[in-house]
XYZ file of N, CA and C in Angstrom:
861
model
N 0.545 -1.364 0.340
C 0.201 -0.077 0.116
C 0.858 1.084 -0.035
N 1.866 0.996 0.604
C 3.199 2.326 0.740
C 3.521 2.438 -0.594
N 3.751 1.441 -1.154
C 4.493 2.138 -3.013
C 6.192 1.918 -2.330
N 6.869 1.583 -3.320
C 8.042 1.639 -3.116
C 9.070 2.519 -2.250
N 8.505 3.790 -3.222
C 9.300 4.749 -2.538
C 9.166 5.287 -1.072
N 7.517 4.717 -0.607
C 7.392 4.865 1.004
C 8.061 3.952 1.411
N 8.283 3.023 1.469
C 9.739 2.322 1.793
C 11.057 2.580 1.958
N 11.361 3.336 0.737
C 13.153 3.699 0.576
C 13.095 4.630 1.295
N 12.208 6.113 1.110
C 12.185 7.332 1.121
C 12.074 7.983 2.441
N 12.852 8.909 3.286
C 12.766 8.984 4.388
C 10.897 10.014 4.302
N 11.321 10.725 3.479
C 9.722 11.512 3.562
C 9.522 11.564 2.286
N 8.329 10.602 1.570
C 8.316 10.353 0.266
C 7.225 11.788 -0.042
N 6.730 12.755 0.593
C 6.184 13.807 -0.121
C 7.121 15.019 -0.632
N 8.536 14.642 -0.676
C 9.562 15.940 -0.662
C 10.392 14.983 -1.596
N 9.701 13.981 -2.368
C 9.795 13.736 -3.924
C 9.587 14.608 -4.464
N 10.198 14.974 -5.694
C 10.127 15.828 -6.752
C 8.848 15.258 -8.035
N 8.099 16.594 -7.582
C 6.448 16.282 -8.898
C 6.930 16.649 -10.435
N 8.222 17.266 -10.957
C 8.289 17.726 -12.065
C 8.524 16.457 -13.336
N 7.500 17.052 -14.448
C 7.678 16.118 -15.161
C 7.829 17.044 -16.774
N 8.165 16.072 -17.682
C 8.691 16.627 -18.889
C 7.824 16.165 -19.743
N 7.943 16.779 -21.270
C 7.000 16.293 -22.648
C 8.117 15.529 -23.215
N 7.743 14.840 -23.169
C 8.752 13.788 -23.823
C 8.908 14.151 -25.675
N 7.853 13.970 -25.648
C 7.070 14.172 -26.847
C 8.140 15.331 -28.222
N 8.588 16.668 -27.238
C 9.151 17.394 -27.742
C 10.846 17.458 -27.752
N 10.830 16.240 -26.966
C 13.033 16.164 -26.852
C 13.237 15.256 -27.968
N 14.654 15.252 -28.311
C 15.046 14.309 -28.903
C 14.369 12.886 -28.855
N 14.246 12.491 -28.038
C 14.198 10.833 -27.991
C 12.815 10.581 -28.756
N 11.748 11.476 -28.622
C 10.323 11.354 -28.376
C 9.803 11.910 -30.214
N 10.653 12.922 -30.708
C 10.583 13.560 -31.928
C 11.078 12.953 -33.196
N 11.044 13.128 -34.485
C 11.335 12.785 -35.452
C 12.481 14.046 -35.931
N 13.839 13.654 -36.089
C 14.943 14.968 -35.823
C 15.542 15.007 -37.584
N 15.827 15.994 -37.589
C 16.237 16.883 -38.321
C 17.690 15.908 -38.864
N 18.186 15.653 -39.556
C 19.485 15.095 -40.266
C 20.374 15.806 -41.258
N 21.740 15.933 -40.972
C 22.561 16.541 -41.986
C 23.004 15.553 -43.140
N 23.777 16.222 -43.944
C 24.049 15.472 -44.798
C 25.781 14.855 -44.744
N 26.255 15.128 -44.518
C 27.588 14.747 -43.889
C 28.207 13.450 -43.208
N 28.869 12.735 -43.749
C 29.117 11.471 -43.030
C 30.590 12.168 -42.388
N 29.969 11.572 -40.651
C 31.282 12.269 -39.957
C 31.577 10.208 -39.451
N 33.067 10.408 -39.806
C 33.461 8.878 -39.831
C 33.901 8.905 -38.280
N 34.518 10.132 -37.602
C 35.347 9.972 -36.492
C 34.411 9.205 -34.823
N 34.143 8.409 -34.292
C 33.154 7.804 -33.622
C 34.319 7.228 -32.450
N 34.278 7.441 -31.531
C 34.633 7.124 -30.158
C 33.654 6.036 -29.176
N 34.547 5.228 -29.095
C 33.437 3.429 -28.456
C 34.661 3.228 -27.508
N 34.149 2.162 -26.784
C 34.849 1.010 -26.035
C 34.967 1.622 -24.470
N 35.143 0.319 -23.685
C 35.346 0.721 -22.062
C 36.082 2.355 -22.197
N 36.514 2.792 -22.724
C 37.431 4.252 -21.913
C 36.076 4.811 -22.255
N 35.971 5.037 -23.707
C 35.051 5.664 -24.630
C 33.572 6.069 -22.947
N 33.564 4.891 -22.951
C 32.209 4.871 -21.802
C 32.318 5.733 -20.535
N 33.505 5.132 -20.126
C 33.928 5.593 -18.794
C 33.956 7.110 -18.579
N 34.986 7.651 -19.917
C 34.977 9.108 -20.196
C 33.699 9.745 -19.978
N 32.547 9.047 -20.708
C 31.359 9.957 -20.411
C 30.232 9.669 -18.956
N 30.875 8.666 -18.381
C 29.829 8.357 -17.189
C 30.941 9.325 -16.020
N 31.875 9.868 -16.647
C 32.419 10.555 -15.660
C 31.763 11.820 -15.791
N 31.760 12.499 -17.271
C 31.045 13.708 -17.777
C 29.457 13.592 -17.353
N 29.127 12.536 -17.198
C 27.779 12.466 -16.546
C 27.200 13.093 -14.878
N 28.391 11.849 -14.500
C 28.433 12.208 -12.750
C 28.748 14.193 -12.506
N 29.544 13.912 -13.343
C 29.697 15.477 -13.090
C 29.053 16.748 -13.371
N 28.187 16.709 -14.345
C 27.755 17.823 -15.053
C 25.903 17.432 -14.521
N 25.397 16.585 -14.227
C 24.187 16.572 -14.320
C 23.871 15.565 -12.615
N 23.146 16.033 -12.031
C 22.679 16.016 -10.403
C 21.787 15.045 -10.558
N 21.421 14.337 -9.241
C 20.646 13.324 -9.061
C 20.083 13.444 -7.474
N 19.362 12.410 -6.981
C 18.773 12.954 -6.037
C 19.307 13.216 -4.689
N 20.787 12.586 -4.904
C 21.148 12.579 -3.356
C 22.177 13.960 -4.077
N 22.603 14.631 -5.011
C 23.673 15.631 -5.082
C 23.694 16.509 -4.105
N 24.793 17.045 -3.994
C 24.757 18.313 -3.040
C 24.130 19.253 -3.527
N 23.393 20.606 -2.759
C 22.816 21.547 -2.956
C 23.291 22.518 -4.394
N 24.724 22.245 -4.393
C 25.357 23.864 -5.302
C 25.489 23.038 -6.669
N 25.199 21.364 -6.864
C 25.308 21.091 -7.991
C 24.046 21.155 -8.205
N 22.617 21.383 -7.928
C 21.243 21.214 -8.295
C 20.949 22.340 -8.980
N 20.130 22.300 -9.816
C 20.056 23.594 -10.610
C 18.172 23.843 -10.881
N 18.319 24.779 -11.422
C 16.313 24.743 -11.901
C 16.725 24.142 -12.930
N 16.760 22.896 -12.971
C 16.437 22.581 -14.539
C 14.911 21.871 -14.610
N 14.898 21.144 -15.988
C 13.650 20.694 -16.286
C 13.221 19.582 -15.192
N 14.353 18.458 -14.861
C 14.057 17.864 -13.933
C 14.950 18.086 -12.799
N 14.869 17.220 -11.649
C 15.849 17.307 -10.688
C 16.677 15.946 -10.395
N 16.019 15.230 -11.155
C 16.712 13.996 -10.780
C 17.381 13.816 -12.387
N 18.247 14.143 -12.826
C 18.718 13.805 -14.652
C 19.523 12.689 -14.261
N 20.457 12.271 -13.642
C 21.036 10.941 -13.936
C 19.937 9.900 -13.930
N 19.006 9.993 -13.036
C 18.146 8.887 -12.764
C 17.480 8.835 -14.273
N 16.764 10.383 -14.591
C 16.044 9.954 -16.080
C 17.073 9.648 -17.370
N 18.490 9.913 -16.894
C 19.158 9.073 -18.300
C 19.206 7.697 -17.683
N 18.986 6.933 -17.091
C 18.749 5.539 -16.569
C 17.392 4.715 -17.394
N 16.361 5.863 -16.539
C 15.219 5.056 -16.802
C 14.386 5.866 -18.088
N 14.552 6.974 -18.190
C 13.869 7.541 -19.579
C 12.779 7.857 -19.141
N 11.640 7.997 -17.988
C 10.450 8.349 -18.109
C 10.225 9.692 -18.273
N 9.237 10.077 -17.984
C 8.471 11.561 -18.130
C 8.704 12.238 -16.782
N 8.805 11.474 -15.794
C 8.661 12.430 -14.471
C 9.632 11.828 -13.304
N 10.077 12.949 -12.573
C 11.341 12.755 -11.663
C 10.808 11.337 -10.849
N 9.648 11.309 -10.371
C 9.377 10.178 -9.473
C 9.397 8.715 -10.444
N 8.623 8.395 -11.224
C 9.151 7.369 -11.953
C 10.326 7.183 -12.218
N 11.144 7.851 -12.567
C 12.599 7.748 -12.566
C 13.269 7.076 -11.457
N 13.102 8.174 -10.341
C 13.415 7.282 -8.939
C 13.117 5.953 -9.005
N 11.899 5.440 -9.231
C 11.187 4.373 -8.971
C 11.822 3.316 -9.799
N 11.900 3.913 -11.099
C 12.984 2.684 -11.899
C 14.448 2.251 -11.163
N 14.988 3.196 -10.818
C 16.402 3.533 -10.361
C 16.285 2.478 -8.869
N 15.185 2.703 -8.223
C 15.198 2.315 -6.550
C 14.487 0.550 -7.109
N 14.587 0.142 -8.149
C 13.849 -0.927 -8.505
C 14.932 -2.074 -9.020
N 15.892 -0.672 -9.707
C 17.264 -1.692 -10.346
C 17.727 -2.077 -8.938
N 17.913 -1.098 -8.467
C 18.639 -1.218 -6.974
C 18.764 -2.009 -5.826
N 17.488 -2.770 -5.893
C 17.012 -3.217 -4.824
C 17.300 -4.583 -5.774
N 16.941 -4.654 -6.932
C 17.214 -6.009 -7.775
C 18.485 -6.508 -7.516
N 19.378 -5.128 -7.773
C 21.248 -5.682 -7.712
C 21.355 -6.218 -5.816
N 20.815 -5.221 -5.268
C 21.252 -5.306 -3.737
C 20.621 -6.963 -3.197
N 19.292 -7.365 -3.723
C 18.640 -8.561 -3.739
C 19.900 -9.690 -3.953
N 20.384 -9.581 -5.112
C 21.187 -11.042 -5.314
C 22.080 -11.152 -4.746
N 22.889 -9.860 -4.594
C 24.006 -9.959 -3.940
C 24.230 -10.619 -2.237
N 23.021 -9.889 -1.448
C 22.844 -10.467 -0.199
C 22.027 -11.684 -0.386
N 21.215 -12.630 -1.245
C 20.932 -13.936 -0.878
C 22.099 -14.783 -1.550
N 22.884 -14.313 -2.165
C 24.277 -15.042 -2.504
C 24.813 -15.446 -0.910
N 25.124 -14.522 -0.397
C 25.724 -14.228 1.159
C 24.777 -15.016 2.001
N 23.238 -14.792 1.923
C 22.471 -15.604 2.997
C 22.470 -17.017 2.829
N 22.294 -17.369 1.319
C 22.617 -19.057 1.481
C 24.227 -19.459 1.715
N 24.445 -18.479 1.775
C 26.260 -19.388 2.037
C 26.926 -19.099 3.286
N 25.661 -18.496 3.931
C 26.448 -17.872 5.463
C 25.759 -19.226 6.317
N 26.257 -20.122 7.227
C 25.617 -21.246 7.737
C 24.794 -20.799 8.766
N 25.177 -19.703 9.479
C 24.432 -19.310 11.001
C 23.222 -18.824 10.632
N 23.196 -18.096 9.127
C 21.767 -17.170 8.733
C 20.787 -18.536 8.259
N 21.932 -19.459 7.400
C 20.724 -20.156 6.529
C 20.388 -21.594 8.254
N 20.996 -21.609 9.113
C 20.501 -22.220 9.953
C 18.954 -21.940 10.797
N 19.195 -20.964 10.909
C 17.918 -19.740 11.631
C 17.004 -19.674 10.658
N 17.462 -19.837 9.561
C 15.831 -19.767 8.329
C 15.628 -21.137 8.457
N 16.226 -22.316 8.520
C 15.952 -23.720 8.083
C 15.228 -24.352 9.758
N 15.610 -23.604 11.440
C 14.844 -23.579 12.023
C 13.466 -23.276 11.938
N 13.133 -21.982 11.263
C 12.040 -21.273 11.620
C 10.900 -22.093 10.124
N 11.734 -22.547 8.817
C 11.005 -22.905 8.504
C 10.479 -24.464 8.684
N 11.154 -25.430 9.505
C 10.982 -26.293 10.274
C 9.831 -26.218 11.246
N 9.934 -25.060 11.774
C 8.678 -24.894 12.842
C 6.928 -24.185 12.001
N 7.391 -23.794 10.924
C 6.481 -23.155 10.303
C 5.209 -24.663 9.452
N 6.561 -25.694 9.056
C 6.318 -26.722 8.333
C 5.784 -27.554 9.076
N 5.676 -27.709 10.010
C 5.442 -28.637 10.882
C 4.122 -28.133 11.702
N 3.915 -26.862 11.977
C 2.774 -26.171 12.171
C 1.432 -26.307 11.321
N 2.018 -26.393 9.959
C 1.145 -26.652 8.506
C 0.844 -27.690 8.522
N 1.636 -29.010 8.787
C 1.656 -30.157 8.815
C 2.317 -30.786 7.427
N 3.035 -30.053 6.685
C 3.931 -30.316 5.846
C 5.204 -30.045 5.553
N 5.551 -30.997 6.414
C 7.651 -30.673 6.763
C 8.011 -31.020 5.536
N 7.187 -31.511 4.542
C 8.263 -31.778 3.096
C 8.655 -30.569 2.445
N 8.191 -29.751 2.966
C 7.878 -28.311 2.166
C 8.920 -27.469 2.827
N 9.837 -27.850 4.243
C 10.892 -27.219 4.852
C 12.175 -26.761 3.932
N 12.180 -27.344 3.200
C 13.462 -26.976 2.242
C 13.026 -25.590 1.540
N 11.784 -25.889 0.891
C 11.388 -24.619 0.142
C 10.731 -23.259 0.931
N 10.683 -23.738 2.031
C 10.181 -22.405 2.772
C 11.501 -21.907 3.363
N 12.697 -22.614 3.428
C 13.920 -22.307 4.079
C 14.236 -21.049 2.636
N 14.351 -21.544 1.632
C 14.444 -20.885 0.353
C 14.132 -19.656 0.611
N 12.875 -19.342 0.881
C 11.683 -18.581 0.629
C 12.226 -17.489 1.668
N 12.233 -17.938 2.959
C 12.912 -17.092 3.986
C 13.946 -16.422 3.831
N 14.569 -16.915 3.380
C 16.200 -16.497 2.997
C 16.246 -14.989 1.820
N 15.284 -15.545 1.125
C 14.921 -14.553 -0.658
C 14.463 -13.212 0.702
N 13.410 -13.663 1.372
C 12.486 -12.556 1.827
C 13.713 -11.525 2.721
N 14.180 -12.110 2.915
C 15.851 -11.951 4.997
C 16.140 -11.009 3.485
N 17.093 -11.748 2.388
C 17.982 -10.697 1.465
C 17.203 -9.372 0.819
N 15.262 -9.762 0.557
C 14.784 -8.532 0.578
C 14.784 -7.391 1.058
N 14.555 -7.774 2.462
C 14.619 -6.754 3.864
C 15.792 -6.516 3.965
N 16.994 -6.822 3.811
C 18.177 -6.177 3.742
C 18.508 -5.307 2.653
N 17.781 -5.559 1.469
C 18.115 -4.747 0.234
C 17.543 -3.218 0.767
N 16.027 -3.426 1.417
C 15.268 -2.266 1.831
C 16.241 -1.502 2.243
N 16.834 -1.830 3.280
C 17.707 -1.187 4.145
C 18.576 -0.496 3.626
N 19.685 -1.348 2.770
C 20.807 -0.670 1.693
C 20.369 0.483 0.903
N 19.075 0.265 0.101
C 18.670 1.435 -0.094
C 17.885 2.608 0.225
N 17.810 2.475 1.101
C 17.030 3.508 1.669
C 18.202 4.310 2.731
N 19.271 3.457 3.246
C 20.524 4.542 3.733
C 20.912 4.384 2.320
N 21.338 4.613 1.050
C 21.733 5.115 -0.131
C 21.092 6.288 -0.241
N 19.721 6.629 -0.115
C 19.177 7.784 -0.888
C 19.320 8.884 1.068
N 19.703 8.007 2.091
C 19.495 8.859 2.710
C 21.192 9.582 2.897
N 22.159 9.140 1.886
C 23.165 9.996 1.642
C 24.139 8.944 2.370
N 24.134 7.346 2.846
C 25.186 6.745 3.533
C 25.905 5.640 2.131
N 26.174 5.093 2.770
C 27.103 4.288 1.720
C 26.580 2.597 2.345
N 26.929 1.753 0.980
C 27.029 0.457 1.426
C 27.793 -0.370 0.493
N 28.568 -1.154 1.058
C 29.136 -2.294 0.486
C 28.486 -2.809 -0.530
N 29.571 -3.520 -1.756
C 28.676 -3.899 -2.347
C 28.619 -5.299 -2.241
N 29.450 -6.072 -1.387
C 29.127 -7.423 -0.887
C 29.029 -7.590 0.792
N 27.795 -8.241 1.198
C 27.854 -8.014 2.639
C 28.561 -9.169 2.867
N 28.978 -8.878 4.683
C 29.310 -10.350 5.307
C 28.947 -9.913 6.595
N 28.816 -10.854 7.579
C 28.391 -11.011 8.747
C 28.667 -9.694 9.816
N 29.643 -9.052 9.623
C 29.822 -7.402 10.525
C 28.942 -6.082 10.005
N 28.590 -6.447 8.538
C 28.032 -5.163 7.920
C 26.227 -5.528 7.747
N 25.999 -6.738 7.848
C 24.573 -7.393 7.702
C 23.512 -6.648 8.876
N 22.348 -6.000 8.084
C 22.222 -5.387 9.925
C 20.814 -5.777 9.855
N 19.799 -6.373 9.319
C 18.768 -7.246 9.733
C 18.494 -8.695 9.972
N 18.286 -8.619 11.126
C 18.357 -10.001 11.832
C 17.012 -10.464 11.598
N 16.912 -11.506 11.587
C 15.656 -12.632 11.293
C 14.487 -12.683 12.166
N 14.309 -12.084 13.445
C 13.535 -11.347 14.005
C 12.831 -10.742 14.127
N 13.565 -9.458 13.194
C 12.779 -8.468 13.051
C 12.540 -8.085 11.253
N 12.576 -9.230 10.770
C 12.382 -9.269 9.392
C 10.826 -8.782 9.403
N 9.703 -9.252 10.413
C 8.250 -8.864 10.376
C 7.815 -7.452 10.872
N 9.359 -6.643 11.729
C 9.278 -4.971 12.110
C 10.076 -4.406 11.415
N 10.169 -4.786 9.752
C 11.129 -3.661 8.811
C 10.824 -2.443 8.850
N 9.238 -1.809 8.907
C 8.831 -0.632 8.825
C 9.537 0.096 9.892
N 10.156 -0.366 10.977
C 10.435 0.237 12.214
C 11.832 0.116 11.960
N 12.815 -1.364 11.653
C 14.037 -1.187 11.677
C 14.426 0.359 10.249
N 13.566 0.215 9.295
C 13.796 0.915 7.848
C 14.429 2.251 8.995
N 13.582 2.838 9.493
C 13.849 4.211 10.221
C 15.216 4.438 10.529
N 15.841 3.064 10.856
C 17.178 3.448 11.370
C 17.921 3.640 10.767
N 17.420 3.411 9.047
C 18.634 4.162 8.168
C 18.592 5.426 7.815
N 17.684 6.179 8.047
C 17.613 7.834 7.466
C 18.979 8.598 8.419
N 19.778 8.510 8.779
C 20.879 8.970 9.236
C 22.250 8.524 8.067
N 22.170 7.493 7.292
C 22.948 7.267 6.389
C 24.388 6.393 7.176
N 25.293 6.820 7.009
C 26.352 6.158 7.176
C 26.799 4.974 6.582
N 27.566 4.409 7.312
C 28.073 3.122 6.362
C 29.259 3.592 5.974
N 29.800 2.212 5.301
C 30.833 2.175 4.034
C 30.822 1.821 3.127
N 31.752 1.970 1.725
C 31.761 0.985 0.506
C 31.132 2.174 -0.374
N 30.353 2.105 -1.113
C 29.889 3.030 -2.126
C 28.861 3.882 -2.072
N 28.411 4.994 -2.218
C 27.286 5.884 -2.052
C 26.109 5.641 -3.911
N 25.222 6.410 -2.911
C 24.127 6.046 -4.534
C 24.600 6.692 -5.803
N 25.707 7.812 -5.795
C 25.864 8.090 -7.162
C 27.050 7.139 -7.314
N 27.425 6.223 -6.700
C 28.457 5.409 -7.268
C 27.418 4.157 -7.867
N 26.591 3.669 -7.022
C 25.874 2.846 -7.519
C 25.038 3.096 -9.023
N 25.121 4.459 -9.205
C 23.984 5.052 -10.394
C 25.658 4.592 -11.229
N 26.505 4.766 -11.472
C 27.355 4.814 -12.159
C 27.392 3.001 -12.834
N 27.322 2.213 -11.767
C 27.390 1.006 -11.651
C 26.019 0.592 -12.743
N 25.218 1.077 -12.673
C 24.101 1.094 -13.615
C 24.098 1.642 -15.031
N 24.814 2.347 -15.007
C 25.321 3.284 -16.416
C 26.218 1.724 -16.950
N 26.930 1.860 -16.151
C 28.002 0.442 -16.688
C 27.722 -0.527 -16.814
N 26.483 -1.020 -16.584
C 26.374 -2.298 -16.813
C 25.285 -2.506 -18.232
N 24.580 -1.055 -18.447
C 23.794 -1.412 -20.074
C 24.213 0.426 -20.425
N 25.379 0.712 -21.080
C 25.688 1.694 -21.811
C 25.259 1.530 -23.308
N 25.013 2.638 -23.688
C 24.099 2.346 -25.220
C 23.881 3.919 -25.517
N 23.313 4.032 -26.675
C 22.845 4.573 -27.696
C 21.594 5.891 -26.999
N 20.868 5.103 -26.078
C 20.098 5.498 -25.323
C 20.253 6.459 -24.229
N 21.586 6.233 -23.301
C 21.865 7.421 -22.418
C 22.080 8.506 -23.165
N 22.906 8.550 -24.102
C 23.395 9.795 -25.177
C 22.440 10.301 -25.558
N 21.634 10.032 -26.020
C 20.390 10.823 -26.282
C 19.435 11.260 -25.242
N 19.431 10.517 -24.318
C 18.630 10.610 -23.015
C 19.430 12.259 -22.673
N 20.682 12.083 -22.463
C 21.386 13.238 -22.270
C 20.905 14.147 -22.816
N 21.012 14.077 -24.342
C 20.624 15.636 -25.067
C 19.308 15.643 -24.756
N 18.547 14.718 -24.149
C 17.201 15.718 -23.560
C 17.525 16.926 -22.924
N 17.801 15.907 -21.672
C 18.284 16.877 -20.527
C 18.987 18.478 -20.812
N 19.898 18.136 -21.469
C 20.429 19.707 -22.046
C 19.747 20.536 -22.907
N 18.877 20.295 -23.806
C 18.156 21.018 -24.413
C 16.753 21.082 -23.521
N 16.394 20.532 -22.803
C 15.708 20.700 -21.848
C 15.680 21.901 -21.152
N 16.972 21.945 -20.519
C 17.764 23.029 -19.454
C 17.780 24.028 -20.685
N 18.085 24.087 -21.798
C 18.184 25.460 -22.294
C 17.568 26.166 -22.787
N 15.912 25.338 -22.857
C 14.644 26.224 -23.001
C 14.223 27.047 -22.092
N 15.106 26.347 -20.892
C 14.214 27.159 -19.781
C 14.994 28.851 -19.686
N 16.276 28.975 -20.577
C 17.259 29.957 -20.393
C 16.146 31.010 -20.854
N 16.969 31.970 -20.493
C 16.546 33.395 -21.148
C 17.368 33.328 -22.616
N 16.826 33.856 -23.871
C 17.445 33.599 -25.141
C 17.437 32.237 -26.154
N 17.277 31.497 -25.237
C 17.628 30.010 -25.929
C 15.959 29.159 -25.797
N 14.937 29.790 -25.670
C 13.753 29.126 -25.505
C 13.180 28.425 -26.489
N 13.679 28.498 -27.790
C 13.523 27.858 -28.551
C 14.584 26.794 -29.624
N 15.499 26.242 -28.330
C 16.721 25.680 -29.129
C 15.745 23.908 -29.069
N 16.654 23.655 -30.111
C 16.443 22.301 -30.546
C 17.832 21.892 -30.978
N 18.589 20.480 -30.187
C 19.624 19.914 -30.754
C 19.787 19.811 -32.076
N 18.921 19.453 -32.536
C 19.187 18.993 -34.064
C 19.248 20.054 -35.279
N 18.890 20.932 -35.029
C 18.831 22.322 -35.647
C 20.483 23.019 -35.619
N 21.355 22.119 -34.536
C 22.608 22.550 -34.805
C 23.298 22.140 -35.766
N 24.237 23.328 -35.886
C 25.517 23.040 -36.702
C 26.707 21.899 -36.282
N 27.423 20.374 -36.211
C 28.235 20.248 -36.055
C 29.804 19.955 -36.625
N 28.880 19.885 -38.066
C 30.778 20.153 -38.778
C 29.780 20.973 -40.088
N 30.672 21.489 -41.028
C 30.301 22.169 -42.090
C 31.554 21.899 -42.717
N 31.384 21.625 -44.099
C 32.529 21.574 -45.023
C 31.968 22.977 -46.506
N 33.064 23.619 -46.303
C 33.073 24.627 -47.274
C 33.933 25.181 -48.504
N 33.684 25.720 -49.783
C 34.383 25.917 -50.634
C 34.363 26.944 -50.883
N 35.798 28.126 -50.867
C 35.697 29.510 -50.384
C 36.103 30.291 -52.005
N 35.862 30.777 -52.171
C 36.643 31.696 -53.811
C 36.759 33.047 -53.727
N 38.130 33.540 -53.835
C 37.726 35.015 -53.548
C 38.861 35.789 -54.608
N 38.854 36.811 -54.823
C 40.013 37.365 -55.746
C 40.821 38.757 -54.690
N 42.062 38.759 -55.052
C 43.094 39.249 -54.363
C 42.765 40.704 -55.129
N 42.468 42.058 -54.587
C 43.009 43.239 -55.796
C 44.357 43.120 -56.277
N 44.363 43.783 -57.376
C 46.042 44.423 -57.772
C 46.456 45.029 -57.109
N 45.865 45.861 -56.345
C 46.854 46.689 -55.476
C 47.388 46.333 -54.725
N 47.563 45.106 -53.860
C 48.308 44.353 -52.698
C 49.057 43.754 -53.689
N 48.818 43.410 -54.983
C 49.816 42.684 -55.703
C 50.952 42.962 -56.265
N 50.806 44.718 -56.609
C 51.025 45.261 -57.657
C 52.753 45.191 -57.309
N 53.493 45.298 -56.463
C 54.767 44.990 -56.003
C 55.549 43.889 -56.280
N 54.674 42.609 -55.807
C 55.628 41.180 -56.143
C 55.080 40.459 -57.689
N 54.405 41.754 -58.461
C 53.755 41.037 -59.725
C 54.570 41.503 -60.522
N 54.988 42.649 -60.414
C 56.594 43.280 -60.966
C 57.790 43.242 -61.091
N 58.317 42.740 -59.837
C 59.171 41.696 -60.080
C 59.096 40.240 -60.413
N 57.946 39.639 -60.574
C 57.306 38.494 -61.313
C 57.494 38.970 -63.070
N 57.324 40.124 -63.423
C 57.062 40.562 -64.574
C 56.111 39.995 -65.289
N 54.944 40.189 -64.392
C 53.415 39.524 -64.477
C 52.437 40.698 -64.542
N 51.461 40.428 -65.011
C 50.771 41.854 -65.253
C 49.824 42.478 -63.436
N 48.857 43.430 -63.337
C 48.900 43.383 -62.150
C 46.856 43.617 -62.141
N 46.568 42.565 -62.697
C 45.101 42.501 -62.757
C 44.350 41.624 -61.223
N 44.882 41.658 -60.491
C 44.521 40.791 -59.537
C 44.830 39.091 -60.030
N 44.497 38.079 -58.755
C 44.617 36.938 -58.738
C 43.330 36.122 -57.991
N 43.147 35.140 -58.440
C 42.016 34.126 -57.693
C 42.699 33.249 -56.932
N 41.822 33.082 -55.656
C 42.207 31.906 -55.240
C 40.845 31.232 -54.488
N 41.467 29.679 -54.276
C 40.580 28.745 -53.777
C 40.238 28.220 -52.963
N 39.693 27.919 -51.769
C 40.291 26.967 -50.796
C 39.519 26.051 -50.345
N 39.314 24.775 -50.139
C 38.193 23.620 -49.422
C 38.356 23.422 -48.333
N 37.611 23.396 -47.170
C 37.917 22.418 -45.981
C 36.669 22.691 -45.363
N 36.861 22.408 -44.175
C 35.623 22.174 -43.102
C 36.050 22.176 -41.561
N 34.985 22.631 -40.876
C 35.377 23.089 -39.485
C 33.775 22.205 -38.657
N 34.602 22.091 -37.602
C 33.321 21.173 -36.746
C 33.916 20.904 -35.443
N 33.195 19.989 -34.453
C 33.383 19.408 -33.123
C 32.770 18.445 -33.422
N 33.660 17.522 -32.720
C 32.849 15.843 -31.814
C 32.620 15.885 -30.514
């Protein structure tokens, strides 16, 4: 009933309500195209890493410091680049679900391998199966309990991240927070994460991992969406369209140099002074 943001955000009412009209942005409209082939394209792990650094430096996310945040079209711009939804809330939900999936996987692997946790889950599973008279289901119930336990720990992880804290990529017995006995009181335990703290990676660093897991042209175009949408909010660029910009121009220039500038050198060469024609081919641009 609370929704996923009601579980992992301290104050769900504080989540940005900003929206954009995607049909007016590069990813949602038919784009103008030039007629010059641009052969120079960078790709690969190095190019992706440089691009991710650019994104992290210039585009704010939910936990960004106030000085990095701007009056942009959306407040959670890194989340938009990942999710591509039309609102801050939907993009945050998308990222939260991706983080929960990531954290639940690593947490479940640890819980499954930890003898102490497995014994606790088995003991409770046997007790539950015995009450229902279906002891044969104890192994299934054990796995279900471990999955629920890992998911509960994942909720704590994501709430910690959204509160400005840090979470290790791989858990161990020392940094595991949720006990099986408190799983049924998860709403109370979640509030204990609102101070942040912890060690490991922060929220923005986890966003980098999500970007690295699925880099591609969609992220580039969504970045262009944010640049264009923000420029339209500024005075003087209200009608800015990225696909109406010149990236590269090739030109042939011809001109005639008047004889007055060539009179002396032409006299030395024994030629007339009627002027000289010049022609230059070239291009100018940026990538």
